[in-house]
């Protein structure tokens, strides 16, 4: 499996660490809504099909990536930085090269 | 009456040119309704049907399998059977399973080839040895066999193992459960299937559940690729497909992730190792089948998958760990690899419970340890379905334990399924 | 045995003689021979024994799909079992032995199994060996008794335990087009792609490129096809954009067009060149793949089809044309298709007599009749072979009239004297890689074969792989595939002209002749057609049940020749078309792969070693090292004659009496920097860090999201926006990822950067009543008195001219300091400290003494923070701030985490004054015979020099409430039982007066 890191380019899956379901929403830190906390910590969508998930490029730039990957075929349809501002860094890097 | 299967029946049938053997299970069409429907014709579903019929007299039962019987993990695992757990809830449950295993071939009149050749966990540091001692003592305090072994004893047991002190991770000892062993995985599915079938259970292959029939919240049956089937009770035992099936019932999320686990077998060899052995400084386990293939595996690939196939990083890692223990195997060849979909739970322990909807019963979360659980899983699940309450062996394995903080986390990894 | 080498022909070098042994007998062959061809040339017919019945077996094939002729190759003590003789290239000094026979290949006692015949039918194991339900053999014992003998009878070759001295390596490769298979289709594809400028890799599992051109009699561009192939290969060799990989089996097709291949680099050499690996594992990332993997010929299923001397037709053609060996002198053929006629002509040309061609079809084309005439063979149209004769070599066959539609055999049997029978049951395209890539094969009734489906990944098929069995089609498809794979639309490479006999590619739909006697479907596993029908009777009818019940297709050849015949027989029994029985999904590897190649560089070197900057100093000064994760750390610095316990007791005692120094470089160190660093730490730790003054450190505790304890350590505030966090050695990587996750995913608005600096710093902890004096003696640039360096204070100074950072904190419970310096200067600082300590009686101490002093103090480590304990369990609830939320705060008070029966940290004192054991359990009432009623376990234990007692830390139900009560250790594993007193985990100086000084 290859994941195309927006910063580093296509890299083998061995360089990445899986950080699981990207649909989970962490409640506000002060929230006392225990159902929301439980859902965040324990409950997973686990779809058979496209899955919105988070990977860290731990053997590369260490950025966290939001990846949409099909769990039936392992096909990856999109990869983006979880944190938007890496995007501009990547663009800058691309512009520098160009 | 002569047992259906015996040395005598083999001889008698051989004399008749083997023309008179009956199908191991019938191929009935589904009826309009049953007392109990079990979704999933794998080891757990079939065992559940068998014990429902045998222990509770409930025989108006259908097992629905979307593919061929035993096509899931019961036919894809590395066949180890053990009860060497750390936490009491797990040890008690798996020990009950072990006791059922010990009588299973006779119980089913089907040789499932359960062979108590032992399971040895290797320790590579004194701290790890203490961890295994904690586990072994926990087992002993629940009446389960366990013993510690020295490197010299281990070398006598497994001559091909590298126990040299200059190994990267020298062997300092090990935890042995002698009553552990291996079984012929497919035979377990077939034996339970035949046992259930002979007691009247309908085993219906190529019948995919496409939805649930509901009366309000209550589940009253299923829609399938072979028509609607009603039932008073609908039990779900679909392992890696749990998320998908529960979504059909309108339950969007579960404390489960489906992951792919690869397994491997070498070409057939003359006897090489006698026991199941595990490596302590990584994730590797191996045994040898009666046919002579070394059967082995390691960690899950580590990402959600329903694909029943994995990728190269785990292949390479497993082989590397294998050679760290057995450097003589470098020229032996890997013959076949395959993948199974594992229902990884949030604490590494299973869920066997009534609910979460009225009329529904749920059995899942086996991670990659489900094979050895097959008898106890079926036995306790049947109890739960029949009596609408858990047996003490599965009482801790509730669905709400996660939210309540009553997790049973043998590996201490927390809510991170890929680490269990 | 009669020599069967032809005088001319073949791609062997008759001038080069090679000497080798098989089963101890010396043989010679020629360069270019396989073990199979060389032995066949010497008249050897018996190559192996089958798995179950131990039947004598000869060569069935000439290639990778060989099920019968498996040998073990010996290199000194190192064994390589189960290698097809057809894949072993001979070299001087090659030593090969046969397998699965006792005492010899010719006389094998286990052949008695054949008498078991009908009893040993498919699935018989499941029906017996269960034994009695009572008595000494009840339960699993009887089965295990039988199994003992079954296991010894089963198995093929033997593995050794001697370490393979060979080297294995891995290569990552990237290309535009990977072409798998170098027959006419593959060569043409590679050429077309290369001509278009693509980066091409061409791989073939054989040593010679060219595929069928190496043995066919066809001509291309007016010359033998092999000449064209050689020319094309030469052209490709000369190009920068082409890499040629002979002896390379592409065995796995993984996600995103990642393919795995095994190159057998030096197996065919007596000695590998210097530095040359035995095998090279290629991980190839190809933009596009051309699958030109050809097809496997299928056997026919009829009684006696496994006798040595019965062989696939094209295999014989290969032996004759590629190796210059005749598999027999009087050769008969049995076929259901046209392809075998070509073999008849080839063998005739090579010098054999073709005594008969039995063809199940009664109507034969004029072309085939012409070929038969050319081969001077008598044609038996509408006939079938119904029996074979001979022992360890074929002596004759019987044919009978055969009615194709009904399968009926009529008329007289006719005996024909023959020493070799060639069979052809049609061809199965080698679609394994396409199937692995995720696509389901499609049955083609005319071809009687599974053809490759629509691609699910980036591959294009060509040639026999697609069911196009003629060379003309292969070359055209190869060119198209190569060009398309290269993304080309330009002028294609010119097509050569092929002269070949056109045969009908479709076989007659006959795969079995039902006559009396064992007819084998899976040769290695001895699965007969009757076994398939028995599986049908017992309901094992889906293809996967058929395989698992009968073991059909599970042998080392993975059913390359047996799958389709097995399915066909099952389909006939069911009265259904073949696709309804199912298609097997092929899984990696295509052919068995050496485990050494997959481990590659990690064979003998599983994990990197992490060494602290002072590692060599420790070794030079008597340290015994301890492996801790990837790190090595001193366990003790033993003196001559000391036991481990004597050493650590001496080290700990000396530390408490004067001073001791320990290497703490392995602690995880993370620089947490940025305007929001303090806010971030407040959220990450359970306690406050924003209130921490500059130049001060604080002990912190982290929880996981689920509210359980995660890690602990001190964090030093070096500036307003600058913190240095330390973690436990074991959790350094995990904590780093935890922090990064929260910064990147949960709180991207925080302006914080984290950097792992574990390897940048060397750390030495020096503690004891004289520690401050020692520091004072060697530190310059700062005072270290109580006012300048109070408890948890940080100062910067120099030691031996090296800038250092010193923090006054204590794990040992003594007045202690952690001294950090740049990693490169660690040893210099360490040596200076040791030197300065000499007058004060400073000792170096290792992990054992470190552990002892922490147990005396009741501090927790990974043994207590084991992923199942809470802050409360560990009496660290004083660290849970109520002023702010933190990671885990919302979840830490759930009912299960505050229950009164949870395991809590306590101290234990052995009342019998004997050593305790880690992992021992605690019980209220001792029962040595039947241990039960565990209330907890020991996490760490030692002899405490400070207390003069054997003590331990333990996690015990109810914990604190039991202080002052008695219990027992119960350690049945080590037979250690005895009374203990449960006490507070703070054994030593609970008020901390010593460290506060």
Short mmCIF file of N, CA and C in Angstrom, two decimals, chain B residues 5-6 11 18 21 23-24 27 68-69 75-76 106 110-111 113-117 125 127 133-134 137-138 140-141 146 168 184 186 190 205 267-270 288 290-291 307-312 316-317 320-321 328 330-338 402-405 409-410 412-414, chain C residues 51 82 100 118-119 125-128 130-132 140 143-144 147 151 153-157 162 164 170 254-255 278 281 534 537-540 544-545 548 558 585 587-589 592-593 595-596 602 607-608 627 630 632 704 866-868 894-896 919 921 931-932 937 970-974:
data_model
loop_
_atom_site.label_atom_id
_atom_site.label_comp_id
_atom_site.label_asym_id
_atom_site.label_seq_id
_atom_site.Cartn_x
_atom_site.Cartn_y
_atom_site.Cartn_z
N UNK B 5 -19.11 -42.14 12.97
CA UNK B 5 -17.72 -42.18 12.54
C UNK B 5 -16.91 -43.02 13.53
N UNK B 6 -16.22 -44.02 13.03
CA UNK B 6 -15.33 -44.83 13.86
C UNK B 6 -14.44 -45.63 12.93
N UNK B 11 -13.97 -48.93 7.97
CA UNK B 11 -13.69 -50.21 7.34
C UNK B 11 -14.93 -50.70 6.59
N UNK B 18 -16.93 -46.93 -0.27
CA UNK B 18 -17.19 -45.58 0.24
C UNK B 18 -18.40 -44.92 -0.42
N UNK B 21 -21.43 -43.04 2.45
CA UNK B 21 -21.27 -41.93 3.40
C UNK B 21 -22.35 -40.89 3.15
N UNK B 23 -23.99 -36.97 3.61
CA UNK B 23 -23.46 -35.60 3.72
C UNK B 23 -23.26 -35.23 5.19
N UNK B 24 -22.20 -34.48 5.46
CA UNK B 24 -21.92 -34.09 6.83
C UNK B 24 -23.02 -33.18 7.38
N UNK B 27 -28.50 -29.70 3.09
CA UNK B 27 -28.51 -28.38 2.45
C UNK B 27 -29.96 -27.93 2.32
N UNK B 68 -19.68 -19.98 1.98
CA UNK B 68 -19.63 -21.39 2.35
C UNK B 68 -19.35 -21.50 3.84
N UNK B 69 -19.82 -22.56 4.41
CA UNK B 69 -19.71 -22.75 5.86
C UNK B 69 -18.24 -22.76 6.31
N UNK B 75 -11.62 -20.97 9.41
CA UNK B 75 -10.79 -21.64 8.41
C UNK B 75 -9.57 -20.85 8.03
N UNK B 76 -9.22 -19.83 8.80
CA UNK B 76 -8.10 -18.96 8.41
C UNK B 76 -7.11 -18.72 9.54
N UNK B 106 -14.86 -36.50 21.06
CA UNK B 106 -15.86 -37.49 21.48
C UNK B 106 -17.25 -36.89 21.48
N UNK B 110 -16.36 -36.55 16.04
CA UNK B 110 -15.67 -35.97 14.88
C UNK B 110 -14.27 -35.62 15.36
N UNK B 111 -13.27 -36.18 14.74
CA UNK B 111 -11.91 -35.95 15.23
C UNK B 111 -11.45 -34.55 14.83
N UNK B 113 -8.90 -33.29 16.09
CA UNK B 113 -7.44 -33.38 16.18
C UNK B 113 -6.87 -32.39 17.19
N UNK B 114 -7.59 -32.20 18.29
CA UNK B 114 -7.03 -31.34 19.33
C UNK B 114 -5.87 -32.07 19.97
N UNK B 115 -4.72 -31.46 19.88
CA UNK B 115 -3.48 -32.10 20.30
C UNK B 115 -2.82 -31.21 21.34
N UNK B 116 -2.72 -31.71 22.56
CA UNK B 116 -2.24 -30.87 23.66
C UNK B 116 -0.72 -30.91 23.71
N UNK B 117 -0.14 -30.25 22.74
CA UNK B 117 1.32 -30.28 22.61
C UNK B 117 1.98 -29.09 23.29
N UNK B 125 13.74 -10.93 28.74
CA UNK B 125 14.38 -10.12 29.78
C UNK B 125 13.83 -10.60 31.12
N UNK B 127 12.50 -8.83 33.33
CA UNK B 127 11.23 -8.16 33.59
C UNK B 127 10.09 -8.88 32.89
N UNK B 133 5.56 -14.76 34.87
CA UNK B 133 5.33 -15.41 36.16
C UNK B 133 4.03 -14.90 36.76
N UNK B 134 3.79 -13.60 36.63
CA UNK B 134 2.52 -13.06 37.13
C UNK B 134 1.36 -13.75 36.44
N UNK B 137 1.14 -17.50 37.47
CA UNK B 137 0.60 -17.64 38.82
C UNK B 137 -0.89 -17.31 38.87
N UNK B 138 -1.29 -16.31 38.05
CA UNK B 138 -2.72 -15.99 37.98
C UNK B 138 -3.48 -17.21 37.50
N UNK B 140 -2.50 -20.38 37.75
CA UNK B 140 -2.45 -21.44 38.77
C UNK B 140 -3.44 -21.18 39.90
N UNK B 141 -3.67 -19.90 40.21
CA UNK B 141 -4.62 -19.58 41.28
C UNK B 141 -6.07 -19.76 40.83
N UNK B 146 0.14 -24.23 34.48
CA UNK B 146 1.16 -23.32 33.95
C UNK B 146 2.46 -23.68 34.64
N UNK B 168 20.25 -11.46 19.61
CA UNK B 168 19.85 -10.07 19.85
C UNK B 168 18.92 -10.00 21.07
N UNK B 184 -7.42 -29.08 14.39
CA UNK B 184 -7.64 -28.96 12.94
C UNK B 184 -8.79 -28.00 12.74
N UNK B 186 -10.64 -26.45 10.32
CA UNK B 186 -11.85 -26.70 9.53
C UNK B 186 -12.73 -27.77 10.17
N UNK B 190 -16.81 -28.18 10.77
CA UNK B 190 -17.56 -29.30 10.20
C UNK B 190 -18.16 -30.18 11.29
N UNK B 205 -26.35 -22.32 3.73
CA UNK B 205 -25.21 -21.63 3.15
C UNK B 205 -25.67 -20.72 2.02
N UNK B 267 6.18 -24.92 3.37
CA UNK B 267 6.05 -26.23 2.77
C UNK B 267 6.12 -27.28 3.88
N UNK B 268 5.63 -28.45 3.56
CA UNK B 268 5.58 -29.54 4.53
C UNK B 268 6.99 -30.01 4.89
N UNK B 269 7.21 -30.16 6.20
CA UNK B 269 8.52 -30.59 6.70
C UNK B 269 8.35 -31.78 7.64
N UNK B 270 9.39 -32.55 7.77
CA UNK B 270 9.40 -33.57 8.82
C UNK B 270 9.35 -32.86 10.18
N UNK B 288 3.55 -26.47 14.29
CA UNK B 288 3.67 -27.30 13.09
C UNK B 288 2.41 -28.15 12.96
N UNK B 290 -0.02 -31.26 11.53
CA UNK B 290 0.22 -32.69 11.36
C UNK B 290 0.72 -33.01 9.96
N UNK B 291 0.35 -32.19 8.99
CA UNK B 291 0.83 -32.40 7.63
C UNK B 291 2.28 -31.97 7.48
N UNK B 307 -10.60 -6.66 3.54
CA UNK B 307 -10.14 -7.19 2.24
C UNK B 307 -9.62 -8.62 2.31
N UNK B 308 -9.43 -9.16 3.48
CA UNK B 308 -8.85 -10.51 3.61
C UNK B 308 -7.52 -10.62 2.89
N UNK B 309 -6.83 -9.50 2.78
CA UNK B 309 -5.45 -9.60 2.31
C UNK B 309 -4.65 -8.44 2.87
N UNK B 310 -3.38 -8.71 3.14
CA UNK B 310 -2.55 -7.70 3.78
C UNK B 310 -1.45 -7.23 2.85
N UNK B 311 -0.44 -6.62 3.45
CA UNK B 311 0.64 -6.07 2.66
C UNK B 311 2.00 -6.53 3.17
N UNK B 312 3.04 -6.10 2.43
CA UNK B 312 4.38 -6.67 2.65
C UNK B 312 5.04 -6.34 3.99
N UNK B 316 7.31 -9.19 5.93
CA UNK B 316 8.76 -9.10 6.18
C UNK B 316 9.06 -9.16 7.67
N UNK B 317 8.24 -8.48 8.46
CA UNK B 317 8.46 -8.45 9.90
C UNK B 317 8.30 -9.85 10.51
N UNK B 320 11.23 -12.04 9.67
CA UNK B 320 12.44 -11.62 10.38
C UNK B 320 12.42 -12.13 11.82
N UNK B 321 11.26 -12.03 12.45
CA UNK B 321 11.15 -12.52 13.83
C UNK B 321 11.30 -14.04 13.87
N UNK B 328 17.80 -21.63 11.42
CA UNK B 328 17.91 -22.73 10.46
C UNK B 328 16.81 -22.72 9.41
N UNK B 330 16.08 -20.27 7.33
CA UNK B 330 16.26 -19.29 6.26
C UNK B 330 16.01 -19.90 4.89
N UNK B 331 16.37 -21.18 4.73
CA UNK B 331 16.20 -21.80 3.41
C UNK B 331 14.89 -22.55 3.27
N UNK B 332 14.11 -22.57 4.34
CA UNK B 332 12.77 -23.15 4.21
C UNK B 332 11.90 -22.10 3.54
N UNK B 333 10.86 -22.55 2.87
CA UNK B 333 10.12 -21.61 2.04
C UNK B 333 8.67 -21.42 2.49
N UNK B 334 8.25 -20.20 2.42
CA UNK B 334 6.86 -19.86 2.73
C UNK B 334 6.02 -20.28 1.53
N UNK B 335 5.01 -21.09 1.82
CA UNK B 335 4.22 -21.68 0.74
C UNK B 335 2.97 -20.86 0.43
N UNK B 336 2.35 -20.36 1.47
CA UNK B 336 1.06 -19.71 1.25
C UNK B 336 0.84 -18.70 2.35
N UNK B 337 0.22 -17.60 2.01
CA UNK B 337 -0.18 -16.61 3.01
C UNK B 337 -1.64 -16.27 2.74
N UNK B 338 -2.30 -15.81 3.76
CA UNK B 338 -3.69 -15.44 3.57
C UNK B 338 -4.06 -14.41 4.62
N UNK B 402 -17.29 -0.95 28.33
CA UNK B 402 -16.36 0.09 27.91
C UNK B 402 -16.77 1.43 28.50
N UNK B 403 -18.03 1.75 28.33
CA UNK B 403 -18.50 3.03 28.84
C UNK B 403 -18.41 3.08 30.37
N UNK B 404 -18.59 1.93 30.98
CA UNK B 404 -18.60 1.92 32.45
C UNK B 404 -17.20 1.81 33.06
N UNK B 405 -16.21 1.65 32.21
CA UNK B 405 -14.85 1.56 32.75
C UNK B 405 -14.53 0.20 33.32
N UNK B 409 -8.62 -5.66 29.99
CA UNK B 409 -7.55 -5.28 29.07
C UNK B 409 -6.30 -6.11 29.40
N UNK B 410 -6.21 -7.30 28.81
CA UNK B 410 -5.12 -8.21 29.12
C UNK B 410 -3.76 -7.63 28.74
N UNK B 412 -3.19 -4.27 28.43
CA UNK B 412 -3.01 -2.94 29.01
C UNK B 412 -2.76 -1.85 27.98
N UNK B 413 -3.41 -1.97 26.82
CA UNK B 413 -3.15 -1.02 25.74
C UNK B 413 -4.22 0.06 25.62
N UNK B 414 -5.30 -0.04 26.38
CA UNK B 414 -6.32 0.98 26.28
C UNK B 414 -7.13 0.87 25.00
N UNK C 51 3.05 -38.03 -0.91
CA UNK C 51 2.89 -37.63 0.48
C UNK C 51 2.19 -38.70 1.31
N UNK C 82 12.53 -29.56 -0.14
CA UNK C 82 11.32 -29.41 -0.98
C UNK C 82 11.53 -28.59 -2.25
N UNK C 100 11.25 -37.98 2.03
CA UNK C 100 10.02 -38.67 2.40
C UNK C 100 10.08 -40.15 2.03
N UNK C 118 -8.75 -47.75 0.25
CA UNK C 118 -10.08 -47.16 0.41
C UNK C 118 -10.34 -46.65 1.83
N UNK C 119 -9.61 -47.23 2.81
CA UNK C 119 -9.82 -46.74 4.19
C UNK C 119 -9.21 -45.36 4.34
N UNK C 125 -9.20 -39.07 8.50
CA UNK C 125 -8.70 -38.65 9.81
C UNK C 125 -9.82 -38.16 10.72
N UNK C 126 -10.81 -37.50 10.11
CA UNK C 126 -11.87 -36.91 10.93
C UNK C 126 -12.77 -37.97 11.53
N UNK C 127 -12.71 -39.17 10.96
CA UNK C 127 -13.68 -40.19 11.33
C UNK C 127 -13.13 -41.21 12.33
N UNK C 128 -11.88 -41.12 12.67
CA UNK C 128 -11.32 -42.14 13.55
C UNK C 128 -10.24 -41.54 14.44
N UNK C 130 -10.26 -41.31 17.52
CA UNK C 130 -10.79 -40.56 18.66
C UNK C 130 -10.55 -41.29 19.97
N UNK C 131 -10.45 -42.61 19.88
CA UNK C 131 -10.09 -43.39 21.06
C UNK C 131 -11.22 -43.55 22.04
N UNK C 132 -10.91 -44.19 23.18
CA UNK C 132 -11.96 -44.49 24.16
C UNK C 132 -12.35 -43.24 24.96
N UNK C 140 -7.81 -36.52 24.98
CA UNK C 140 -7.04 -36.32 23.75
C UNK C 140 -5.89 -37.31 23.64
N UNK C 143 -5.68 -39.87 20.53
CA UNK C 143 -5.36 -39.15 19.31
C UNK C 143 -3.89 -38.73 19.31
N UNK C 144 -3.41 -38.23 20.45
CA UNK C 144 -2.03 -37.76 20.48
C UNK C 144 -1.05 -38.92 20.31
N UNK C 147 -1.21 -39.57 16.66
CA UNK C 147 -0.65 -38.41 15.96
C UNK C 147 0.87 -38.45 15.94
N UNK C 151 2.60 -37.87 12.46
CA UNK C 151 3.49 -36.74 12.19
C UNK C 151 4.83 -37.22 11.64
N UNK C 153 5.29 -39.88 9.89
CA UNK C 153 5.10 -40.36 8.52
C UNK C 153 4.86 -39.20 7.56
N UNK C 154 4.25 -38.14 8.07
CA UNK C 154 3.92 -37.00 7.21
C UNK C 154 5.16 -36.14 7.00
N UNK C 155 4.99 -35.08 6.28
CA UNK C 155 6.11 -34.17 6.05
C UNK C 155 6.93 -34.62 4.87
N UNK C 156 7.55 -33.68 4.21
CA UNK C 156 8.38 -34.01 3.05
C UNK C 156 9.84 -33.96 3.48
N UNK C 157 10.55 -32.89 3.16
CA UNK C 157 11.96 -32.79 3.54
C UNK C 157 12.11 -32.34 4.98
N UNK C 162 20.96 -25.56 11.84
CA UNK C 162 22.20 -24.79 11.64
C UNK C 162 21.88 -23.48 10.94
N UNK C 164 22.00 -20.53 8.53
CA UNK C 164 22.42 -20.36 7.14
C UNK C 164 23.49 -19.27 7.08
N UNK C 170 17.58 -7.10 0.22
CA UNK C 170 16.34 -6.57 -0.32
C UNK C 170 16.63 -5.36 -1.18
N UNK C 254 0.73 -6.94 -4.53
CA UNK C 254 0.14 -6.27 -3.38
C UNK C 254 -0.48 -4.95 -3.79
N UNK C 255 -1.00 -4.23 -2.79
CA UNK C 255 -1.75 -3.01 -3.07
C UNK C 255 -0.91 -1.96 -3.78
N UNK C 278 22.66 -14.77 -1.55
CA UNK C 278 22.07 -15.98 -2.13
C UNK C 278 20.80 -15.60 -2.89
N UNK C 281 15.54 -10.05 -2.65
CA UNK C 281 14.09 -9.83 -2.57
C UNK C 281 13.82 -8.46 -3.18
N UNK C 534 -16.03 -38.61 -3.27
CA UNK C 534 -16.42 -38.85 -1.87
C UNK C 534 -16.73 -37.51 -1.19
N UNK C 537 -20.12 -36.62 -2.14
CA UNK C 537 -21.16 -37.37 -1.41
C UNK C 537 -21.35 -36.84 0.00
N UNK C 538 -20.27 -36.39 0.60
CA UNK C 538 -20.36 -35.93 1.99
C UNK C 538 -20.69 -34.44 2.09
N UNK C 539 -20.95 -33.83 0.95
CA UNK C 539 -21.42 -32.45 0.97
C UNK C 539 -20.34 -31.39 0.92
N UNK C 540 -19.10 -31.81 0.74
CA UNK C 540 -18.02 -30.82 0.65
C UNK C 540 -17.87 -30.40 -0.81
N UNK C 544 -13.78 -24.46 -1.91
CA UNK C 544 -12.95 -24.35 -0.71
C UNK C 544 -13.14 -25.57 0.20
N UNK C 545 -14.37 -26.08 0.27
CA UNK C 545 -14.57 -27.30 1.05
C UNK C 545 -13.86 -28.48 0.40
N UNK C 548 -10.18 -28.18 1.24
CA UNK C 548 -9.86 -28.41 2.65
C UNK C 548 -10.14 -29.84 3.07
N UNK C 558 0.68 -26.04 -4.94
CA UNK C 558 -0.52 -25.23 -4.77
C UNK C 558 -1.53 -25.43 -5.91
N UNK C 585 -9.37 -18.40 -5.12
CA UNK C 585 -8.64 -17.14 -5.12
C UNK C 585 -7.19 -17.47 -4.82
N UNK C 587 -3.45 -16.87 -3.68
CA UNK C 587 -2.87 -16.00 -2.65
C UNK C 587 -1.36 -16.04 -2.79
N UNK C 588 -0.70 -15.01 -2.28
CA UNK C 588 0.76 -15.01 -2.37
C UNK C 588 1.33 -16.13 -1.51
N UNK C 589 2.45 -16.71 -1.85
CA UNK C 589 3.23 -16.40 -3.06
C UNK C 589 2.83 -17.30 -4.22
N UNK C 592 6.70 -20.96 -3.83
CA UNK C 592 7.28 -20.80 -2.49
C UNK C 592 8.51 -19.87 -2.47
N UNK C 593 8.61 -19.11 -1.39
CA UNK C 593 9.64 -18.08 -1.27
C UNK C 593 10.51 -18.37 -0.04
N UNK C 595 12.35 -18.00 3.27
CA UNK C 595 12.07 -17.11 4.41
C UNK C 595 13.26 -16.17 4.61
N UNK C 596 14.47 -16.66 4.34
CA UNK C 596 15.64 -15.80 4.45
C UNK C 596 15.53 -14.57 3.59
N UNK C 602 17.57 -8.20 7.82
CA UNK C 602 17.24 -8.42 9.24
C UNK C 602 17.51 -9.85 9.69
N UNK C 607 16.85 -6.23 15.15
CA UNK C 607 16.52 -4.86 15.55
C UNK C 607 17.81 -4.07 15.74
N UNK C 608 17.75 -2.76 15.54
CA UNK C 608 18.93 -1.95 15.84
C UNK C 608 19.22 -1.98 17.34
N UNK C 627 19.36 -5.82 28.57
CA UNK C 627 18.64 -5.38 27.38
C UNK C 627 17.29 -4.81 27.81
N UNK C 630 15.12 -1.63 23.06
CA UNK C 630 16.25 -1.65 22.12
C UNK C 630 17.55 -1.23 22.79
N UNK C 632 20.65 -0.92 25.64
CA UNK C 632 21.44 -1.72 26.58
C UNK C 632 21.82 -0.80 27.74
N UNK C 704 -4.06 8.43 29.78
CA UNK C 704 -4.59 8.20 28.45
C UNK C 704 -5.98 8.83 28.37
N UNK C 866 0.99 -0.15 34.25
CA UNK C 866 1.00 -1.25 33.28
C UNK C 866 -0.17 -1.17 32.31
N UNK C 867 -0.78 0.00 32.22
CA UNK C 867 -1.88 0.18 31.27
C UNK C 867 -3.22 -0.23 31.85
N UNK C 868 -3.22 -0.71 33.09
CA UNK C 868 -4.47 -1.13 33.72
C UNK C 868 -4.71 -0.38 35.03
N UNK C 894 -15.09 7.04 35.95
CA UNK C 894 -16.15 6.08 35.63
C UNK C 894 -16.19 4.99 36.70
N UNK C 895 -17.36 4.34 36.83
CA UNK C 895 -17.58 3.45 37.99
C UNK C 895 -16.51 2.36 38.10
N UNK C 896 -16.10 1.82 36.96
CA UNK C 896 -15.13 0.74 37.02
C UNK C 896 -13.75 1.21 37.48
N UNK C 919 6.15 -11.19 40.12
CA UNK C 919 5.11 -12.02 39.52
C UNK C 919 4.48 -13.01 40.48
N UNK C 921 2.00 -14.07 43.46
CA UNK C 921 0.69 -13.54 43.82
C UNK C 921 0.55 -13.45 45.34
N UNK C 931 -3.54 -23.61 45.02
CA UNK C 931 -3.50 -22.16 45.17
C UNK C 931 -4.79 -21.53 44.63
N UNK C 932 -5.33 -20.60 45.38
CA UNK C 932 -6.52 -19.90 44.92
C UNK C 932 -6.68 -18.62 45.73
N UNK C 937 -0.61 -9.13 43.18
CA UNK C 937 0.66 -9.70 42.75
C UNK C 937 1.81 -8.73 43.00
N UNK C 970 2.14 -16.27 47.31
CA UNK C 970 1.80 -17.59 46.79
C UNK C 970 2.35 -17.63 45.37
N UNK C 971 3.40 -18.41 45.20
CA UNK C 971 4.12 -18.45 43.93
C UNK C 971 4.33 -19.92 43.54
N UNK C 972 3.23 -20.57 43.19
CA UNK C 972 3.35 -22.00 42.89
C UNK C 972 4.31 -22.29 41.74
N UNK C 973 4.48 -21.35 40.84
CA UNK C 973 5.39 -21.60 39.71
C UNK C 973 6.81 -21.85 40.21
N UNK C 974 7.18 -21.16 41.30
CA UNK C 974 8.55 -21.30 41.81
C UNK C 974 8.56 -21.87 43.22
#
